[in-house]
Amino acid sequence: MTDSTPAIVILGQGSLATARRIQQAYPAAQIHGLAGRVEGADCTYLEFGNTLRELYQHDTPIVALCAA
């Protein structure tokens, strides 16, 4: 991923379809899905907070699909 390519971070399976639609606008973006809750993501992660911090520290734009 380049610095301008966003990471699409999702917490649940129900967000995968929306994440794929967003990915169509950013084809190089990877979808990060929570391990054990999301199947079919480009990559998985174990801890939401740590993942967001790591992406932020690497200046990666973040598109997070989660309840507020």
mmCIF file as Biopython writes it, N, C-alpha, C and O atoms, coordinates in Angstrom:
data_model
#
loop_
_atom_site.group_PDB
_atom_site.id
_atom_site.type_symbol
_atom_site.label_atom_id
_atom_site.label_alt_id
_atom_site.label_comp_id
_atom_site.label_asym_id
_atom_site.label_entity_id
_atom_site.label_seq_id
_atom_site.pdbx_PDB_ins_code
_atom_site.Cartn_x
_atom_site.Cartn_y
_atom_site.Cartn_z
_atom_site.occupancy
_atom_site.B_iso_or_equiv
_atom_site.auth_seq_id
_atom_site.auth_asym_id
_atom_site.pdbx_PDB_model_num
ATOM 1   N N  . MET A ? 1  ? 0.831   -1.180  0.000  1.0 0.0 1  A 1 
ATOM 2   C CA . MET A ? 1  ? 0.000   0.000   0.000  1.0 0.0 1  A 1 
ATOM 3   C C  . MET A ? 1  ? 0.876   1.246   0.000  1.0 0.0 1  A 1 
ATOM 4   O O  . MET A ? 1  ? 1.919   1.281   0.654  1.0 0.0 1  A 1 
ATOM 5   N N  . THR A ? 2  ? 0.454   2.252   -0.727 1.0 0.0 2  A 1 
ATOM 6   C CA . THR A ? 2  ? 1.151   3.530   -0.691 1.0 0.0 2  A 1 
ATOM 7   C C  . THR A ? 2  ? 0.555   4.374   0.408  1.0 0.0 2  A 1 
ATOM 8   O O  . THR A ? 2  ? -0.468  4.015   0.991  1.0 0.0 2  A 1 
ATOM 9   N N  . ASP A ? 3  ? 1.200   5.514   0.699  1.0 0.0 3  A 1 
ATOM 10  C CA . ASP A ? 3  ? 0.712   6.380   1.768  1.0 0.0 3  A 1 
ATOM 11  C C  . ASP A ? 3  ? -0.689  6.902   1.495  1.0 0.0 3  A 1 
ATOM 12  O O  . ASP A ? 3  ? -1.435  7.165   2.438  1.0 0.0 3  A 1 
ATOM 13  N N  . SER A ? 4  ? -1.069  7.061   0.227  1.0 0.0 4  A 1 
ATOM 14  C CA . SER A ? 4  ? -2.397  7.597   -0.075 1.0 0.0 4  A 1 
ATOM 15  C C  . SER A ? 4  ? -3.455  6.511   -0.251 1.0 0.0 4  A 1 
ATOM 16  O O  . SER A ? 4  ? -4.629  6.820   -0.455 1.0 0.0 4  A 1 
ATOM 17  N N  . THR A ? 5  ? -3.058  5.266   -0.174 1.0 0.0 5  A 1 
ATOM 18  C CA . THR A ? 5  ? -3.998  4.160   -0.313 1.0 0.0 5  A 1 
ATOM 19  C C  . THR A ? 5  ? -4.592  3.832   1.052  1.0 0.0 5  A 1 
ATOM 20  O O  . THR A ? 5  ? -3.854  3.522   1.987  1.0 0.0 5  A 1 
ATOM 21  N N  . PRO A ? 6  ? -5.920  3.897   1.180  1.0 0.0 6  A 1 
ATOM 22  C CA . PRO A ? 6  ? -6.514  3.653   2.498  1.0 0.0 6  A 1 
ATOM 23  C C  . PRO A ? 6  ? -6.564  2.172   2.860  1.0 0.0 6  A 1 
ATOM 24  O O  . PRO A ? 6  ? -6.549  1.293   1.999  1.0 0.0 6  A 1 
ATOM 25  N N  . ALA A ? 7  ? -6.622  1.940   4.140  1.0 0.0 7  A 1 
ATOM 26  C CA . ALA A ? 7  ? -6.931  0.617   4.680  1.0 0.0 7  A 1 
ATOM 27  C C  . ALA A ? 7  ? -8.407  0.665   5.061  1.0 0.0 7  A 1 
ATOM 28  O O  . ALA A ? 7  ? -8.859  1.623   5.687  1.0 0.0 7  A 1 
ATOM 29  N N  . ILE A ? 8  ? -9.144  -0.352  4.689  1.0 0.0 8  A 1 
ATOM 30  C CA . ILE A ? 8  ? -10.563 -0.450  5.023  1.0 0.0 8  A 1 
ATOM 31  C C  . ILE A ? 8  ? -10.666 -1.451  6.168  1.0 0.0 8  A 1 
ATOM 32  O O  . ILE A ? 8  ? -10.385 -2.636  5.988  1.0 0.0 8  A 1 
ATOM 33  N N  . VAL A ? 9  ? -11.065 -0.982  7.330  1.0 0.0 9  A 1 
ATOM 34  C CA . VAL A ? 9  ? -11.066 -1.808  8.539  1.0 0.0 9  A 1 
ATOM 35  C C  . VAL A ? 9  ? -12.507 -2.121  8.928  1.0 0.0 9  A 1 
ATOM 36  O O  . VAL A ? 9  ? -13.327 -1.218  9.096  1.0 0.0 9  A 1 
ATOM 37  N N  . ILE A ? 10 ? -12.804 -3.420  9.071  1.0 0.0 10 A 1 
ATOM 38  C CA . ILE A ? 10 ? -14.161 -3.830  9.441  1.0 0.0 10 A 1 
ATOM 39  C C  . ILE A ? 10 ? -14.119 -4.759  10.654 1.0 0.0 10 A 1 
ATOM 40  O O  . ILE A ? 10 ? -13.136 -5.459  10.901 1.0 0.0 10 A 1 
ATOM 41  N N  . LEU A ? 11 ? -15.222 -4.737  11.397 1.0 0.0 11 A 1 
ATOM 42  C CA . LEU A ? 11 ? -15.328 -5.554  12.609 1.0 0.0 11 A 1 
ATOM 43  C C  . LEU A ? 11 ? -16.174 -6.802  12.430 1.0 0.0 11 A 1 
ATOM 44  O O  . LEU A ? 11 ? -16.004 -7.776  13.163 1.0 0.0 11 A 1 
ATOM 45  N N  . GLY A ? 12 ? -17.091 -6.785  11.453 1.0 0.0 12 A 1 
ATOM 46  C CA . GLY A ? 12 ? -18.013 -7.902  11.310 1.0 0.0 12 A 1 
ATOM 47  C C  . GLY A ? 12 ? -18.279 -8.263  9.867  1.0 0.0 12 A 1 
ATOM 48  O O  . GLY A ? 12 ? -18.037 -7.471  8.956  1.0 0.0 12 A 1 
ATOM 49  N N  . GLN A ? 13 ? -18.775 -9.454  9.674  1.0 0.0 13 A 1 
ATOM 50  C CA . GLN A ? 13 ? -19.055 -9.991  8.341  1.0 0.0 13 A 1 
ATOM 51  C C  . GLN A ? 13 ? -20.050 -9.126  7.569  1.0 0.0 13 A 1 
ATOM 52  O O  . GLN A ? 13 ? -19.963 -9.014  6.346  1.0 0.0 13 A 1 
ATOM 53  N N  . GLY A ? 14 ? -20.986 -8.523  8.279  1.0 0.0 14 A 1 
ATOM 54  C CA . GLY A ? 14 ? -22.002 -7.716  7.624  1.0 0.0 14 A 1 
ATOM 55  C C  . GLY A ? 14 ? -21.451 -6.489  6.915  1.0 0.0 14 A 1 
ATOM 56  O O  . GLY A ? 14 ? -22.132 -5.913  6.067  1.0 0.0 14 A 1 
ATOM 57  N N  . SER A ? 15 ? -20.248 -6.083  7.241  1.0 0.0 15 A 1 
ATOM 58  C CA . SER A ? 15 ? -19.630 -4.906  6.618  1.0 0.0 15 A 1 
ATOM 59  C C  . SER A ? 15 ? -18.816 -5.244  5.377  1.0 0.0 15 A 1 
ATOM 60  O O  . SER A ? 15 ? -18.376 -4.343  4.664  1.0 0.0 15 A 1 
ATOM 61  N N  . LEU A ? 16 ? -18.613 -6.521  5.111  1.0 0.0 16 A 1 
ATOM 62  C CA . LEU A ? 16 ? -17.730 -6.912  4.012  1.0 0.0 16 A 1 
ATOM 63  C C  . LEU A ? 16 ? -18.242 -6.434  2.655  1.0 0.0 16 A 1 
ATOM 64  O O  . LEU A ? 16 ? -17.449 -5.954  1.844  1.0 0.0 16 A 1 
ATOM 65  N N  . ALA A ? 17 ? -19.516 -6.549  2.389  1.0 0.0 17 A 1 
ATOM 66  C CA . ALA A ? 17 ? -20.052 -6.118  1.094  1.0 0.0 17 A 1 
ATOM 67  C C  . ALA A ? 17 ? -19.845 -4.614  0.888  1.0 0.0 17 A 1 
ATOM 68  O O  . ALA A ? 17 ? -19.476 -4.180  -0.203 1.0 0.0 17 A 1 
ATOM 69  N N  . THR A ? 18 ? -20.080 -3.834  1.925  1.0 0.0 18 A 1 
ATOM 70  C CA . THR A ? 18 ? -19.865 -2.384  1.838  1.0 0.0 18 A 1 
ATOM 71  C C  . THR A ? 18 ? -18.383 -2.091  1.635  1.0 0.0 18 A 1 
ATOM 72  O O  . THR A ? 18 ? -18.021 -1.226  0.838  1.0 0.0 18 A 1 
ATOM 73  N N  . ALA A ? 19 ? -17.531 -2.806  2.353  1.0 0.0 19 A 1 
ATOM 74  C CA . ALA A ? 19 ? -16.090 -2.624  2.207  1.0 0.0 19 A 1 
ATOM 75  C C  . ALA A ? 19 ? -15.648 -2.936  0.773  1.0 0.0 19 A 1 
ATOM 76  O O  . ALA A ? 19 ? -14.796 -2.237  0.226  1.0 0.0 19 A 1 
ATOM 77  N N  . ARG A ? 20 ? -16.214 -3.966  0.169  1.0 0.0 20 A 1 
ATOM 78  C CA . ARG A ? 20 ? -15.866 -4.304  -1.221 1.0 0.0 20 A 1 
ATOM 79  C C  . ARG A ? 20 ? -16.306 -3.193  -2.178 1.0 0.0 20 A 1 
ATOM 80  O O  . ARG A ? 20 ? -15.611 -2.910  -3.154 1.0 0.0 20 A 1 
ATOM 81  N N  . ARG A ? 21 ? -17.445 -2.566  -1.911 1.0 0.0 21 A 1 
ATOM 82  C CA . ARG A ? 21 ? -17.888 -1.446  -2.756 1.0 0.0 21 A 1 
ATOM 83  C C  . ARG A ? 21 ? -16.936 -0.258  -2.616 1.0 0.0 21 A 1 
ATOM 84  O O  . ARG A ? 21 ? -16.616 0.400   -3.606 1.0 0.0 21 A 1 
ATOM 85  N N  . ILE A ? 22 ? -16.489 0.014   -1.408 1.0 0.0 22 A 1 
ATOM 86  C CA . ILE A ? 22 ? -15.517 1.093   -1.202 1.0 0.0 22 A 1 
ATOM 87  C C  . ILE A ? 22 ? -14.201 0.750   -1.898 1.0 0.0 22 A 1 
ATOM 88  O O  . ILE A ? 22 ? -13.550 1.621   -2.474 1.0 0.0 22 A 1 
ATOM 89  N N  . GLN A ? 23 ? -13.822 -0.504  -1.843 1.0 0.0 23 A 1 
ATOM 90  C CA . GLN A ? 23 ? -12.583 -0.951  -2.471 1.0 0.0 23 A 1 
ATOM 91  C C  . GLN A ? 23 ? -12.602 -0.743  -3.989 1.0 0.0 23 A 1 
ATOM 92  O O  . GLN A ? 23 ? -11.546 -0.587  -4.601 1.0 0.0 23 A 1 
ATOM 93  N N  . GLN A ? 24 ? -13.767 -0.741  -4.588 1.0 0.0 24 A 1 
ATOM 94  C CA . GLN A ? 24 ? -13.860 -0.479  -6.026 1.0 0.0 24 A 1 
ATOM 95  C C  . GLN A ? 24 ? -13.364 0.919   -6.366 1.0 0.0 24 A 1 
ATOM 96  O O  . GLN A ? 24 ? -12.823 1.133   -7.451 1.0 0.0 24 A 1 
ATOM 97  N N  . ALA A ? 25 ? -13.539 1.871   -5.462 1.0 0.0 25 A 1 
ATOM 98  C CA . ALA A ? 25 ? -13.053 3.232   -5.669 1.0 0.0 25 A 1 
ATOM 99  C C  . ALA A ? 25 ? -11.556 3.350   -5.382 1.0 0.0 25 A 1 
ATOM 100 O O  . ALA A ? 25 ? -10.889 4.246   -5.899 1.0 0.0 25 A 1 
ATOM 101 N N  . TYR A ? 26 ? -11.036 2.447   -4.560 1.0 0.0 26 A 1 
ATOM 102 C CA . TYR A ? 26 ? -9.615  2.417   -4.181 1.0 0.0 26 A 1 
ATOM 103 C C  . TYR A ? 26 ? -9.087  1.002   -4.394 1.0 0.0 26 A 1 
ATOM 104 O O  . TYR A ? 26 ? -8.887  0.273   -3.422 1.0 0.0 26 A 1 
ATOM 105 N N  . PRO A ? 27 ? -8.857  0.600   -5.638 1.0 0.0 27 A 1 
ATOM 106 C CA . PRO A ? 27 ? -8.520  -0.802  -5.933 1.0 0.0 27 A 1 
ATOM 107 C C  . PRO A ? 27 ? -7.290  -1.351  -5.201 1.0 0.0 27 A 1 
ATOM 108 O O  . PRO A ? 27 ? -7.196  -2.558  -4.977 1.0 0.0 27 A 1 
ATOM 109 N N  . ALA A ? 28 ? -6.358  -0.485  -4.829 1.0 0.0 28 A 1 
ATOM 110 C CA . ALA A ? 28 ? -5.164  -0.957  -4.128 1.0 0.0 28 A 1 
ATOM 111 C C  . ALA A ? 28 ? -5.391  -1.119  -2.624 1.0 0.0 28 A 1 
ATOM 112 O O  . ALA A ? 28 ? -4.545  -1.675  -1.923 1.0 0.0 28 A 1 
ATOM 113 N N  . ALA A ? 29 ? -6.521  -0.639  -2.134 1.0 0.0 29 A 1 
ATOM 114 C CA . ALA A ? 29 ? -6.813  -0.727  -0.702 1.0 0.0 29 A 1 
ATOM 115 C C  . ALA A ? 29 ? -7.014  -2.179  -0.279 1.0 0.0 29 A 1 
ATOM 116 O O  . ALA A ? 29 ? -7.539  -2.997  -1.033 1.0 0.0 29 A 1 
ATOM 117 N N  . GLN A ? 30 ? -6.586  -2.475  0.934  1.0 0.0 30 A 1 
ATOM 118 C CA . GLN A ? 30 ? -6.806  -3.798  1.497  1.0 0.0 30 A 1 
ATOM 119 C C  . GLN A ? 30 ? -7.892  -3.705  2.560  1.0 0.0 30 A 1 
ATOM 120 O O  . GLN A ? 30 ? -7.978  -2.729  3.305  1.0 0.0 30 A 1 
ATOM 121 N N  . ILE A ? 31 ? -8.715  -4.738  2.609  1.0 0.0 31 A 1 
ATOM 122 C CA . ILE A ? 31 ? -9.750  -4.824  3.638  1.0 0.0 31 A 1 
ATOM 123 C C  . ILE A ? 31 ? -9.176  -5.630  4.795  1.0 0.0 31 A 1 
ATOM 124 O O  . ILE A ? 31 ? -8.735  -6.766  4.620  1.0 0.0 31 A 1 
ATOM 125 N N  . HIS A ? 32 ? -9.189  -5.025  5.979  1.0 0.0 32 A 1 
ATOM 126 C CA . HIS A ? 32 ? -8.692  -5.653  7.200  1.0 0.0 32 A 1 
ATOM 127 C C  . HIS A ? 32 ? -9.903  -6.107  8.010  1.0 0.0 32 A 1 
ATOM 128 O O  . HIS A ? 32 ? -10.696 -5.278  8.455  1.0 0.0 32 A 1 
ATOM 129 N N  . GLY A ? 33 ? -10.049 -7.400  8.201  1.0 0.0 33 A 1 
ATOM 130 C CA . GLY A ? 33 ? -11.176 -7.942  8.947  1.0 0.0 33 A 1 
ATOM 131 C C  . GLY A ? 33 ? -10.748 -8.550  10.267 1.0 0.0 33 A 1 
ATOM 132 O O  . GLY A ? 33 ? -9.679  -9.153  10.368 1.0 0.0 33 A 1 
ATOM 133 N N  . LEU A ? 34 ? -11.593 -8.388  11.286 1.0 0.0 34 A 1 
ATOM 134 C CA . LEU A ? 34 ? -11.303 -8.932  12.607 1.0 0.0 34 A 1 
ATOM 135 C C  . LEU A ? 34 ? -11.284 -10.462 12.557 1.0 0.0 34 A 1 
ATOM 136 O O  . LEU A ? 34 ? -12.256 -11.089 12.137 1.0 0.0 34 A 1 
ATOM 137 N N  . ALA A ? 35 ? -10.184 -11.045 12.983 1.0 0.0 35 A 1 
ATOM 138 C CA . ALA A ? 35 ? -10.032 -12.501 12.987 1.0 0.0 35 A 1 
ATOM 139 C C  . ALA A ? 35 ? -11.128 -13.143 13.823 1.0 0.0 35 A 1 
ATOM 140 O O  . ALA A ? 35 ? -11.448 -12.674 14.915 1.0 0.0 35 A 1 
ATOM 141 N N  . GLY A ? 36 ? -11.693 -14.211 13.305 1.0 0.0 36 A 1 
ATOM 142 C CA . GLY A ? 36 ? -12.744 -14.929 14.009 1.0 0.0 36 A 1 
ATOM 143 C C  . GLY A ? 36 ? -14.137 -14.376 13.765 1.0 0.0 36 A 1 
ATOM 144 O O  . GLY A ? 36 ? -15.125 -15.024 14.110 1.0 0.0 36 A 1 
ATOM 145 N N  . ARG A ? 37 ? -14.235 -13.187 13.174 1.0 0.0 37 A 1 
ATOM 146 C CA . ARG A ? 37 ? -15.540 -12.588 12.909 1.0 0.0 37 A 1 
ATOM 147 C C  . ARG A ? 37 ? -15.768 -12.284 11.439 1.0 0.0 37 A 1 
ATOM 148 O O  . ARG A ? 37 ? -16.911 -12.155 11.000 1.0 0.0 37 A 1 
ATOM 149 N N  . VAL A ? 38 ? -14.672 -12.166 10.662 1.0 0.0 38 A 1 
ATOM 150 C CA . VAL A ? 38 ? -14.794 -11.808 9.252  1.0 0.0 38 A 1 
ATOM 151 C C  . VAL A ? 38 ? -14.064 -12.842 8.409  1.0 0.0 38 A 1 
ATOM 152 O O  . VAL A ? 38 ? -12.885 -13.119 8.629  1.0 0.0 38 A 1 
ATOM 153 N N  . GLU A ? 39 ? -14.770 -13.403 7.455  1.0 0.0 39 A 1 
ATOM 154 C CA . GLU A ? 39 ? -14.168 -14.326 6.493  1.0 0.0 39 A 1 
ATOM 155 C C  . GLU A ? 39 ? -14.166 -13.664 5.134  1.0 0.0 39 A 1 
ATOM 156 O O  . GLU A ? 39 ? -15.157 -13.052 4.736  1.0 0.0 39 A 1 
ATOM 157 N N  . GLY A ? 40 ? -13.050 -13.783 4.410  1.0 0.0 40 A 1 
ATOM 158 C CA . GLY A ? 40 ? -12.971 -13.243 3.062  1.0 0.0 40 A 1 
ATOM 159 C C  . GLY A ? 40 ? -12.322 -11.872 2.965  1.0 0.0 40 A 1 
ATOM 160 O O  . GLY A ? 40 ? -12.274 -11.293 1.880  1.0 0.0 40 A 1 
ATOM 161 N N  . ALA A ? 41 ? -11.819 -11.337 4.081  1.0 0.0 41 A 1 
ATOM 162 C CA . ALA A ? 41 ? -11.092 -10.068 4.031  1.0 0.0 41 A 1 
ATOM 163 C C  . ALA A ? 41 ? -9.713  -10.306 3.423  1.0 0.0 41 A 1 
ATOM 164 O O  . ALA A ? 41 ? -9.233  -11.439 3.390  1.0 0.0 41 A 1 
ATOM 165 N N  . ASP A ? 42 ? -9.081  -9.246  2.946  1.0 0.0 42 A 1 
ATOM 166 C CA . ASP A ? 42 ? -7.750  -9.364  2.352  1.0 0.0 42 A 1 
ATOM 167 C C  . ASP A ? 42 ? -6.703  -9.723  3.396  1.0 0.0 42 A 1 
ATOM 168 O O  . ASP A ? 42 ? -5.741  -10.431 3.097  1.0 0.0 42 A 1 
ATOM 169 N N  . CYS A ? 43 ? -6.886  -9.237  4.616  1.0 0.0 43 A 1 
ATOM 170 C CA . CYS A ? 43 ? -6.003  -9.598  5.717  1.0 0.0 43 A 1 
ATOM 171 C C  . CYS A ? 43 ? -6.804  -9.519  7.010  1.0 0.0 43 A 1 
ATOM 172 O O  . CYS A ? 43 ? -7.863  -8.894  7.062  1.0 0.0 43 A 1 
ATOM 173 N N  . THR A ? 44 ? -6.289  -10.156 8.043  1.0 0.0 44 A 1 
ATOM 174 C CA . THR A ? 44 ? -7.002  -10.175 9.324  1.0 0.0 44 A 1 
ATOM 175 C C  . THR A ? 44 ? -6.142  -9.526  10.400 1.0 0.0 44 A 1 
ATOM 176 O O  . THR A ? 44 ? -4.925  -9.405  10.264 1.0 0.0 44 A 1 
ATOM 177 N N  . TYR A ? 45 ? -6.804  -9.118  11.462 1.0 0.0 45 A 1 
ATOM 178 C CA . TYR A ? 45 ? -6.120  -8.550  12.612 1.0 0.0 45 A 1 
ATOM 179 C C  . TYR A ? 45 ? -6.780  -9.104  13.867 1.0 0.0 45 A 1 
ATOM 180 O O  . TYR A ? 45 ? -7.894  -9.626  13.822 1.0 0.0 45 A 1 
ATOM 181 N N  . LEU A ? 46 ? -6.069  -8.980  14.994 1.0 0.0 46 A 1 
ATOM 182 C CA . LEU A ? 46 ? -6.564  -9.514  16.256 1.0 0.0 46 A 1 
ATOM 183 C C  . LEU A ? 46 ? -7.104  -8.439  17.186 1.0 0.0 46 A 1 
ATOM 184 O O  . LEU A ? 46 ? -8.040  -8.697  17.943 1.0 0.0 46 A 1 
ATOM 185 N N  . GLU A ? 47 ? -6.533  -7.236  17.146 1.0 0.0 47 A 1 
ATOM 186 C CA . GLU A ? 47 ? -6.924  -6.187  18.083 1.0 0.0 47 A 1 
ATOM 187 C C  . GLU A ? 47 ? -7.226  -4.898  17.323 1.0 0.0 47 A 1 
ATOM 188 O O  . GLU A ? 47 ? -6.357  -4.344  16.649 1.0 0.0 47 A 1 
ATOM 189 N N  . PHE A ? 48 ? -8.450  -4.436  17.438 1.0 0.0 48 A 1 
ATOM 190 C CA . PHE A ? 48 ? -8.924  -3.259  16.711 1.0 0.0 48 A 1 
ATOM 191 C C  . PHE A ? 48 ? -8.088  -2.020  17.029 1.0 0.0 48 A 1 
ATOM 192 O O  . PHE A ? 48 ? -7.572  -1.370  16.121 1.0 0.0 48 A 1 
ATOM 193 N N  . GLY A ? 49 ? -7.957  -1.697  18.298 1.0 0.0 49 A 1 
ATOM 194 C CA . GLY A ? 49 ? -7.226  -0.494  18.698 1.0 0.0 49 A 1 
ATOM 195 C C  . GLY A ? 49 ? -5.779  -0.504  18.236 1.0 0.0 49 A 1 
ATOM 196 O O  . GLY A ? 49 ? -5.292  0.491   17.699 1.0 0.0 49 A 1 
ATOM 197 N N  . ASN A ? 50 ? -5.096  -1.607  18.437 1.0 0.0 50 A 1 
ATOM 198 C CA . ASN A ? 50 ? -3.694  -1.713  18.016 1.0 0.0 50 A 1 
ATOM 199 C C  . ASN A ? 50 ? -3.559  -1.589  16.504 1.0 0.0 50 A 1 
ATOM 200 O O  . ASN A ? 50 ? -2.615  -0.976  16.005 1.0 0.0 50 A 1 
ATOM 201 N N  . THR A ? 51 ? -4.496  -2.170  15.787 1.0 0.0 51 A 1 
ATOM 202 C CA . THR A ? 51 ? -4.458  -2.100  14.322 1.0 0.0 51 A 1 
ATOM 203 C C  . THR A ? 51 ? -4.625  -0.667  13.847 1.0 0.0 51 A 1 
ATOM 204 O O  . THR A ? 51 ? -3.888  -0.212  12.973 1.0 0.0 51 A 1 
ATOM 205 N N  . LEU A ? 52 ? -5.592  0.051   14.418 1.0 0.0 52 A 1 
ATOM 206 C CA . LEU A ? 52 ? -5.790  1.450   14.028 1.0 0.0 52 A 1 
ATOM 207 C C  . LEU A ? 52 ? -4.559  2.290   14.370 1.0 0.0 52 A 1 
ATOM 208 O O  . LEU A ? 52 ? -4.143  3.127   13.569 1.0 0.0 52 A 1 
ATOM 209 N N  . ARG A ? 53 ? -3.980  2.078   15.541 1.0 0.0 53 A 1 
ATOM 210 C CA . ARG A ? 53 ? -2.779  2.826   15.935 1.0 0.0 53 A 1 
ATOM 211 C C  . ARG A ? 53 ? -1.632  2.564   14.964 1.0 0.0 53 A 1 
ATOM 212 O O  . ARG A ? 53 ? -0.935  3.496   14.561 1.0 0.0 53 A 1 
ATOM 213 N N  . GLU A ? 54 ? -1.434  1.310   14.588 1.0 0.0 54 A 1 
ATOM 214 C CA . GLU A ? 54 ? -0.343  0.958   13.677 1.0 0.0 54 A 1 
ATOM 215 C C  . GLU A ? 54 ? -0.546  1.609   12.306 1.0 0.0 54 A 1 
ATOM 216 O O  . GLU A ? 54 ? 0.391   2.168   11.735 1.0 0.0 54 A 1 
ATOM 217 N N  . LEU A ? 55 ? -1.756  1.534   11.790 1.0 0.0 55 A 1 
ATOM 218 C CA . LEU A ? 55 ? -2.041  2.168   10.497 1.0 0.0 55 A 1 
ATOM 219 C C  . LEU A ? 55 ? -1.821  3.672   10.581 1.0 0.0 55 A 1 
ATOM 220 O O  . LEU A ? 55 ? -1.227  4.266   9.681  1.0 0.0 55 A 1 
ATOM 221 N N  . TYR A ? 56 ? -2.295  4.287   11.651 1.0 0.0 56 A 1 
ATOM 222 C CA . TYR A ? 56 ? -2.142  5.724   11.861 1.0 0.0 56 A 1 
ATOM 223 C C  . TYR A ? 56 ? -0.666  6.105   11.940 1.0 0.0 56 A 1 
ATOM 224 O O  . TYR A ? 56 ? -0.249  7.100   11.347 1.0 0.0 56 A 1 
ATOM 225 N N  . GLN A ? 57 ? 0.112   5.329   12.658 1.0 0.0 57 A 1 
ATOM 226 C CA . GLN A ? 57 ? 1.546   5.610   12.804 1.0 0.0 57 A 1 
ATOM 227 C C  . GLN A ? 57 ? 2.285   5.509   11.478 1.0 0.0 57 A 1 
ATOM 228 O O  . GLN A ? 57 ? 3.329   6.136   11.295 1.0 0.0 57 A 1 
ATOM 229 N N  . HIS A ? 58 ? 1.746   4.719   10.550 1.0 0.0 58 A 1 
ATOM 230 C CA . HIS A ? 58 ? 2.353   4.580   9.220  1.0 0.0 58 A 1 
ATOM 231 C C  . HIS A ? 58 ? 1.733   5.550   8.215  1.0 0.0 58 A 1 
ATOM 232 O O  . HIS A ? 58 ? 1.946   5.425   7.009  1.0 0.0 58 A 1 
ATOM 233 N N  . ASP A ? 59 ? 0.960   6.520   8.724  1.0 0.0 59 A 1 
ATOM 234 C CA . ASP A ? 59 ? 0.311   7.528   7.870  1.0 0.0 59 A 1 
ATOM 235 C C  . ASP A ? 59 ? -0.598  6.915   6.810  1.0 0.0 59 A 1 
ATOM 236 O O  . ASP A ? 59 ? -0.740  7.463   5.717  1.0 0.0 59 A 1 
ATOM 237 N N  . THR A ? 60 ? -1.204  5.795   7.127  1.0 0.0 60 A 1 
ATOM 238 C CA . THR A ? 60 ? -2.131  5.131   6.228  1.0 0.0 60 A 1 
ATOM 239 C C  . THR A ? 60 ? -3.528  5.712   6.450  1.0 0.0 60 A 1 
ATOM 240 O O  . THR A ? 60 ? -4.023  5.689   7.577  1.0 0.0 60 A 1 
ATOM 241 N N  . PRO A ? 61 ? -4.176  6.231   5.404  1.0 0.0 61 A 1 
ATOM 242 C CA . PRO A ? 61 ? -5.560  6.669   5.559  1.0 0.0 61 A 1 
ATOM 243 C C  . PRO A ? 61 ? -6.428  5.475   5.981  1.0 0.0 61 A 1 
ATOM 244 O O  . PRO A ? 61 ? -6.216  4.353   5.520  1.0 0.0 61 A 1 
ATOM 245 N N  . ILE A ? 62 ? -7.390  5.722   6.848  1.0 0.0 62 A 1 
ATOM 246 C CA . ILE A ? 62 ? -8.209  4.651   7.405  1.0 0.0 62 A 1 
ATOM 247 C C  . ILE A ? 62 ? -9.684  4.909   7.085  1.0 0.0 62 A 1 
ATOM 248 O O  . ILE A ? 62 ? -10.207 5.995   7.333  1.0 0.0 62 A 1 
ATOM 249 N N  . VAL A ? 63 ? -10.339 3.893   6.530  1.0 0.0 63 A 1 
ATOM 250 C CA . VAL A ? 63 ? -11.781 3.880   6.386  1.0 0.0 63 A 1 
ATOM 251 C C  . VAL A ? 63 ? -12.253 2.775   7.322  1.0 0.0 63 A 1 
ATOM 252 O O  . VAL A ? 63 ? -12.047 1.596   7.034  1.0 0.0 63 A 1 
ATOM 253 N N  . ALA A ? 64 ? -12.880 3.134   8.431  1.0 0.0 64 A 1 
ATOM 254 C CA . ALA A ? 64 ? -13.304 2.155   9.426  1.0 0.0 64 A 1 
ATOM 255 C C  . ALA A ? 64 ? -14.822 2.046   9.396  1.0 0.0 64 A 1 
ATOM 256 O O  . ALA A ? 64 ? -15.523 3.045   9.559  1.0 0.0 64 A 1 
ATOM 257 N N  . LEU A ? 65 ? -15.328 0.843   9.190  1.0 0.0 65 A 1 
ATOM 258 C CA . LEU A ? 65 ? -16.763 0.582   9.195  1.0 0.0 65 A 1 
ATOM 259 C C  . LEU A ? 65 ? -17.104 -0.085  10.513 1.0 0.0 65 A 1 
ATOM 260 O O  . LEU A ? 65 ? -16.885 -1.282  10.699 1.0 0.0 65 A 1 
ATOM 261 N N  . CYS A ? 66 ? -17.654 0.722   11.440 1.0 0.0 66 A 1 
ATOM 262 C CA . CYS A ? 66 ? -17.991 0.192   12.757 1.0 0.0 66 A 1 
ATOM 263 C C  . CYS A ? 66 ? -19.055 1.085   13.376 1.0 0.0 66 A 1 
ATOM 264 O O  . CYS A ? 66 ? -19.234 2.231   12.964 1.0 0.0 66 A 1 
ATOM 265 N N  . ALA A ? 67 ? -19.741 0.565   14.343 1.0 0.0 67 A 1 
ATOM 266 C CA . ALA A ? 67 ? -20.768 1.337   15.038 1.0 0.0 67 A 1 
ATOM 267 C C  . ALA A ? 67 ? -20.110 2.421   15.885 1.0 0.0 67 A 1 
ATOM 268 O O  . ALA A ? 67 ? -19.032 2.229   16.446 1.0 0.0 67 A 1 
ATOM 269 N N  . ALA A ? 68 ? -20.769 3.533   15.960 1.0 0.0 68 A 1 
ATOM 270 C CA . ALA A ? 68 ? -20.213 4.642   16.756 1.0 0.0 68 A 1 
ATOM 271 C C  . ALA A ? 68 ? -21.048 4.834   18.008 1.0 0.0 68 A 1 
ATOM 272 O O  . ALA A ? 68 ? -20.754 5.715   18.817 1.0 0.0 68 A 1 
#
